[in-house]
C-alpha cells in the first residue's frame, strides 16, 4: 500500500511517515515537498492508495492544490493535514473532495485511527472542530441543509445518514443496521439526492449540521 505525504517540513513528514508505516508492514511511504512534486509522484505511481496533503504549501494555495488533485487524480483519496483547524477550513476541504481533515495538533493515536477509517472507506471529520460555534460570517457562508422533515427520508435512511455523519464506511453501517451493503448504497444514493450533495464528506457535514 502506497501513501504519499505532501508537506514542506521534513520534521512533519518524518512524523507522518512513522505513523503511516505503523499501519502495516506493507506500507510504502512516498514524499513530496510541494504541489509540483506531488503531482509528478502521482503521475509516476498510479497505484497510490492515499494522499496526506498539507494546506500550507510553498508557492500555491493549499485549496487550489486540493482542487487540482481531485480533478486530475479523482480516484485517489486525499486527507488534509493542517495546522489551520477552523470549522470553515474543514468544511471547505471536505466540500472540495477531501475524505478527511486531521489537525496537526492531533495525537498520533488519533491520526492512526483516522487513517484506518479512511482506508476502510469512511470519512474522518474532527468532532472538536465542527463542534465549535462559528462566527456569524462563517455561519452565513456555510451551506445549510434543509430540516429533517423537509428531506423526505425514511427512518432507515435517516439512521444511515446518522452513521454516515460519524464517518462510518458502508460495511460498518450495514452491520450496525443489520441490512445488506447494497441496501446501504441505495440509502446513500437517496441521501445524496435529498441533501443535494455529491460525496460522503459533504453528506457527513450536512449530518453534523442537522445535529444527527
mmCIF file of C-alpha atoms in Angstrom:
data_model
loop_
_atom_site.group_PDB
_atom_site.id
_atom_site.type_symbol
_atom_site.label_atom_id
_atom_site.label_comp_id
_atom_site.label_asym_id
_atom_site.label_seq_id
_atom_site.Cartn_x
_atom_site.Cartn_y
_atom_site.Cartn_z
ATOM 1 C CA UNK A 1 0.000 0.000 0.000
ATOM 2 C CA UNK A 2 1.462 3.337 -1.086
ATOM 3 C CA UNK A 3 0.909 6.530 0.887
ATOM 4 C CA UNK A 4 2.044 9.925 -0.406
ATOM 5 C CA UNK A 5 2.876 12.631 2.161
ATOM 6 C CA UNK A 6 2.881 16.195 0.826
ATOM 7 C CA UNK A 7 4.424 18.689 3.253
ATOM 8 C CA UNK A 8 7.311 21.143 3.013
ATOM 9 C CA UNK A 9 8.576 20.463 6.551
ATOM 10 C CA UNK A 10 10.896 17.452 6.878
ATOM 11 C CA UNK A 11 10.083 17.041 10.579
ATOM 12 C CA UNK A 12 6.353 16.789 9.829
ATOM 13 C CA UNK A 13 6.975 14.319 7.013
ATOM 14 C CA UNK A 14 9.104 12.181 9.327
ATOM 15 C CA UNK A 15 6.345 12.043 11.930
ATOM 16 C CA UNK A 16 3.651 11.241 9.391
ATOM 17 C CA UNK A 17 5.848 8.619 7.750
ATOM 18 C CA UNK A 18 6.340 6.817 11.058
ATOM 19 C CA UNK A 19 2.595 6.954 11.712
ATOM 20 C CA UNK A 20 1.721 5.674 8.232
ATOM 21 C CA UNK A 21 4.290 2.873 8.408
ATOM 22 C CA UNK A 22 2.766 1.745 11.711
ATOM 23 C CA UNK A 23 -0.462 0.938 9.826
ATOM 24 C CA UNK A 24 1.067 -2.227 8.380
ATOM 25 C CA UNK A 25 4.205 -3.923 7.147
ATOM 26 C CA UNK A 26 3.137 -3.467 3.531
ATOM 27 C CA UNK A 27 3.023 0.346 3.681
ATOM 28 C CA UNK A 28 5.386 2.185 1.336
ATOM 29 C CA UNK A 29 5.621 5.914 2.036
ATOM 30 C CA UNK A 30 6.422 8.405 -0.729
ATOM 31 C CA UNK A 31 7.153 12.063 -0.021
ATOM 32 C CA UNK A 32 6.782 15.409 -1.785
ATOM 33 C CA UNK A 33 7.782 18.876 -0.583
ATOM 34 C CA UNK A 34 5.417 20.851 -2.813
ATOM 35 C CA UNK A 35 2.455 20.528 -5.150
ATOM 36 C CA UNK A 36 4.566 20.068 -8.287
ATOM 37 C CA UNK A 37 6.436 17.137 -6.728
ATOM 38 C CA UNK A 38 3.138 15.687 -5.522
ATOM 39 C CA UNK A 39 1.571 15.757 -8.996
ATOM 40 C CA UNK A 40 4.714 14.246 -10.546
ATOM 41 C CA UNK A 41 4.708 11.456 -7.947
ATOM 42 C CA UNK A 42 1.034 10.723 -8.555
ATOM 43 C CA UNK A 43 1.706 10.500 -12.292
ATOM 44 C CA UNK A 44 4.619 8.125 -11.696
ATOM 45 C CA UNK A 45 2.731 5.979 -9.161
ATOM 46 C CA UNK A 46 -0.893 5.494 -10.304
ATOM 47 C CA UNK A 47 -1.318 2.843 -7.596
ATOM 48 C CA UNK A 48 -1.057 5.282 -4.668
ATOM 49 C CA UNK A 49 -3.745 4.406 -2.110
ATOM 50 C CA UNK A 50 -3.820 7.612 -0.058
ATOM 51 C CA UNK A 51 -2.504 11.184 -0.084
ATOM 52 C CA UNK A 52 -1.824 13.197 3.080
ATOM 53 C CA UNK A 53 -1.853 16.823 1.961
ATOM 54 C CA UNK A 54 -0.721 19.885 3.905
ATOM 55 C CA UNK A 55 -2.740 23.012 3.089
ATOM 56 C CA UNK A 56 0.182 25.395 3.683
ATOM 57 C CA UNK A 57 2.430 24.536 0.752
ATOM 58 C CA UNK A 58 5.026 26.939 -0.710
ATOM 59 C CA UNK A 59 4.087 28.745 -3.899
ATOM 60 C CA UNK A 60 0.489 27.568 -4.112
ATOM 61 C CA UNK A 61 -2.739 27.871 -2.192
ATOM 62 C CA UNK A 62 -3.429 24.568 -0.465
ATOM 63 C CA UNK A 63 -7.076 24.543 -1.516
ATOM 64 C CA UNK A 64 -6.051 25.137 -5.134
ATOM 65 C CA UNK A 65 -3.697 22.166 -4.879
ATOM 66 C CA UNK A 66 -6.526 20.074 -3.419
ATOM 67 C CA UNK A 67 -8.929 21.107 -6.202
ATOM 68 C CA UNK A 68 -6.332 20.322 -8.859
ATOM 69 C CA UNK A 69 -5.515 16.980 -7.259
ATOM 70 C CA UNK A 70 -9.187 15.958 -7.139
ATOM 71 C CA UNK A 71 -9.613 16.879 -10.816
ATOM 72 C CA UNK A 72 -6.512 15.064 -12.094
ATOM 73 C CA UNK A 73 -6.475 12.110 -9.684
ATOM 74 C CA UNK A 74 -10.119 11.760 -8.708
ATOM 75 C CA UNK A 75 -9.862 8.132 -7.581
ATOM 76 C CA UNK A 76 -7.119 8.737 -5.000
ATOM 77 C CA UNK A 77 -8.448 9.587 -1.501
ATOM 78 C CA UNK A 78 -6.963 12.773 -0.061
ATOM 79 C CA UNK A 79 -6.723 13.551 3.648
ATOM 80 C CA UNK A 80 -5.872 17.117 4.592
ATOM 81 C CA UNK A 81 -3.260 17.552 7.338
ATOM 82 C CA UNK A 82 -3.262 21.146 8.534
ATOM 83 C CA UNK A 83 -2.240 23.460 11.355
ATOM 84 C CA UNK A 84 -5.344 25.502 10.482
ATOM 85 C CA UNK A 85 -8.333 23.921 12.181
ATOM 86 C CA UNK A 86 -11.164 26.407 11.853
ATOM 87 C CA UNK A 87 -14.585 24.997 11.023
ATOM 88 C CA UNK A 88 -14.650 26.872 7.722
ATOM 89 C CA UNK A 89 -11.345 25.230 6.672
ATOM 90 C CA UNK A 90 -12.711 21.780 7.455
ATOM 91 C CA UNK A 91 -15.949 22.415 5.572
ATOM 92 C CA UNK A 92 -14.138 23.892 2.561
ATOM 93 C CA UNK A 93 -11.690 20.989 2.367
ATOM 94 C CA UNK A 94 -14.414 18.359 2.614
ATOM 95 C CA UNK A 95 -16.574 20.107 0.030
ATOM 96 C CA UNK A 96 -13.554 20.177 -2.279
ATOM 97 C CA UNK A 97 -13.390 16.397 -2.108
ATOM 98 C CA UNK A 98 -11.100 15.538 0.808
ATOM 99 C CA UNK A 99 -12.158 12.408 2.690
ATOM 100 C CA UNK A 100 -10.585 13.512 5.949
ATOM 101 C CA UNK A 101 -9.245 16.510 7.831
ATOM 102 C CA UNK A 102 -6.651 15.959 10.553
ATOM 103 C CA UNK A 103 -5.318 18.898 12.601
ATOM 104 C CA UNK A 104 -1.552 18.717 13.097
ATOM 105 C CA UNK A 105 -2.172 19.102 16.811
ATOM 106 C CA UNK A 106 -3.816 15.645 16.872
ATOM 107 C CA UNK A 107 -2.210 12.831 18.864
ATOM 108 C CA UNK A 108 -0.582 10.018 16.904
ATOM 109 C CA UNK A 109 -3.255 7.557 18.053
ATOM 110 C CA UNK A 110 -5.987 9.831 16.675
ATOM 111 C CA UNK A 111 -4.151 10.172 13.348
ATOM 112 C CA UNK A 112 -3.809 6.397 13.039
ATOM 113 C CA UNK A 113 -7.496 5.854 13.817
ATOM 114 C CA UNK A 114 -8.441 8.494 11.249
ATOM 115 C CA UNK A 115 -6.252 6.928 8.560
ATOM 116 C CA UNK A 116 -7.628 3.453 9.254
ATOM 117 C CA UNK A 117 -11.163 4.814 8.975
ATOM 118 C CA UNK A 118 -10.441 6.489 5.637
ATOM 119 C CA UNK A 119 -8.652 3.437 4.242
ATOM 120 C CA UNK A 120 -11.698 1.318 5.129
ATOM 121 C CA UNK A 121 -13.923 3.629 3.087
ATOM 122 C CA UNK A 122 -15.058 6.023 5.809
ATOM 123 C CA UNK A 123 -14.740 9.765 6.273
ATOM 124 C CA UNK A 124 -12.911 11.480 9.134
ATOM 125 C CA UNK A 125 -14.080 14.875 10.392
ATOM 126 C CA UNK A 126 -12.606 16.073 13.710
ATOM 127 C CA UNK A 127 -15.616 16.396 16.038
ATOM 128 C CA UNK A 128 -13.959 19.019 18.209
ATOM 129 C CA UNK A 129 -13.569 21.306 15.189
ATOM 130 C CA UNK A 130 -17.114 21.128 13.785
ATOM 131 C CA UNK A 131 -18.468 21.247 17.305
ATOM 132 C CA UNK A 132 -17.223 24.794 17.769
ATOM 133 C CA UNK A 133 -19.507 27.744 17.298
ATOM 134 C CA UNK A 134 -18.742 29.518 14.041
ATOM 135 C CA UNK A 135 -18.824 33.253 13.694
ATOM 136 C CA UNK A 136 -21.884 34.791 12.054
ATOM 137 C CA UNK A 137 -19.902 35.318 8.860
ATOM 138 C CA UNK A 138 -18.781 31.679 8.788
ATOM 139 C CA UNK A 139 -22.305 30.527 9.527
ATOM 140 C CA UNK A 140 -23.650 32.617 6.665
ATOM 141 C CA UNK A 141 -21.085 31.168 4.258
ATOM 142 C CA UNK A 142 -21.576 27.534 5.284
ATOM 143 C CA UNK A 143 -24.131 25.598 3.207
ATOM 144 C CA UNK A 144 -27.217 24.807 5.245
ATOM 145 C CA UNK A 145 -29.073 21.547 4.676
ATOM 146 C CA UNK A 146 -32.832 21.560 4.882
ATOM 147 C CA UNK A 147 -34.580 20.439 8.028
ATOM 148 C CA UNK A 148 -35.062 16.734 8.660
ATOM 149 C CA UNK A 149 -38.787 16.999 7.988
ATOM 150 C CA UNK A 150 -38.201 18.518 4.539
ATOM 151 C CA UNK A 151 -35.673 15.922 3.422
ATOM 152 C CA UNK A 152 -38.304 13.254 2.853
ATOM 153 C CA UNK A 153 -36.018 10.451 4.016
ATOM 154 C CA UNK A 154 -37.290 7.254 5.602
ATOM 155 C CA UNK A 155 -36.355 6.334 9.159
ATOM 156 C CA UNK A 156 -33.837 3.786 7.843
ATOM 157 C CA UNK A 157 -32.294 6.381 5.568
ATOM 158 C CA UNK A 158 -32.014 8.804 8.494
ATOM 159 C CA UNK A 159 -30.293 6.094 10.518
ATOM 160 C CA UNK A 160 -27.893 5.609 7.618
ATOM 161 C CA UNK A 161 -27.285 9.357 7.442
ATOM 162 C CA UNK A 162 -26.586 9.450 11.176
ATOM 163 C CA UNK A 163 -23.891 6.776 10.832
ATOM 164 C CA UNK A 164 -22.576 8.454 7.702
ATOM 165 C CA UNK A 165 -22.187 11.620 9.768
ATOM 166 C CA UNK A 166 -19.968 9.620 12.109
ATOM 167 C CA UNK A 167 -17.747 8.833 9.137
ATOM 168 C CA UNK A 168 -18.501 5.100 9.136
ATOM 169 C CA UNK A 169 -17.923 3.047 5.950
ATOM 170 C CA UNK A 170 -20.680 1.069 4.234
ATOM 171 C CA UNK A 171 -19.674 -2.287 5.741
ATOM 172 C CA UNK A 172 -19.948 -0.923 9.276
ATOM 173 C CA UNK A 173 -23.258 0.811 8.539
ATOM 174 C CA UNK A 174 -24.652 -2.437 7.106
ATOM 175 C CA UNK A 175 -23.529 -4.392 10.158
ATOM 176 C CA UNK A 176 -24.903 -1.892 12.686
ATOM 177 C CA UNK A 177 -28.274 -1.608 10.929
ATOM 178 C CA UNK A 178 -28.378 -5.323 10.074
ATOM 179 C CA UNK A 179 -29.045 -4.678 6.396
ATOM 180 C CA UNK A 180 -27.278 -5.614 3.158
ATOM 181 C CA UNK A 181 -24.434 -3.447 1.934
ATOM 182 C CA UNK A 182 -26.311 -2.968 -1.341
ATOM 183 C CA UNK A 183 -29.206 -1.522 0.666
ATOM 184 C CA UNK A 184 -26.815 0.884 2.364
ATOM 185 C CA UNK A 185 -25.610 2.054 -1.054
ATOM 186 C CA UNK A 186 -29.210 2.606 -2.149
ATOM 187 C CA UNK A 187 -29.927 4.613 1.019
ATOM 188 C CA UNK A 188 -26.812 6.730 0.436
ATOM 189 C CA UNK A 189 -27.899 7.468 -3.131
ATOM 190 C CA UNK A 190 -31.240 8.716 -1.773
ATOM 191 C CA UNK A 191 -29.429 10.751 0.895
ATOM 192 C CA UNK A 192 -27.172 12.426 -1.672
ATOM 193 C CA UNK A 193 -30.215 13.323 -3.741
ATOM 194 C CA UNK A 194 -32.142 14.723 -0.762
ATOM 195 C CA UNK A 195 -29.205 16.770 0.516
ATOM 196 C CA UNK A 196 -28.102 17.822 -2.981
ATOM 197 C CA UNK A 197 -24.537 16.663 -2.330
ATOM 198 C CA UNK A 198 -22.165 14.564 -4.411
ATOM 199 C CA UNK A 199 -19.944 12.746 -1.927
ATOM 200 C CA UNK A 200 -19.788 11.181 1.537
ATOM 201 C CA UNK A 201 -17.818 14.028 3.057
ATOM 202 C CA UNK A 202 -20.448 16.593 2.094
ATOM 203 C CA UNK A 203 -23.186 14.307 3.412
ATOM 204 C CA UNK A 204 -21.283 13.851 6.683
ATOM 205 C CA UNK A 205 -21.005 17.619 7.110
ATOM 206 C CA UNK A 206 -24.730 18.005 6.415
ATOM 207 C CA UNK A 207 -25.482 15.328 9.021
ATOM 208 C CA UNK A 208 -23.436 17.242 11.581
ATOM 209 C CA UNK A 209 -25.238 20.484 10.720
ATOM 210 C CA UNK A 210 -28.572 18.723 11.138
ATOM 211 C CA UNK A 211 -27.363 17.686 14.599
ATOM 212 C CA UNK A 212 -27.841 13.981 13.875
#
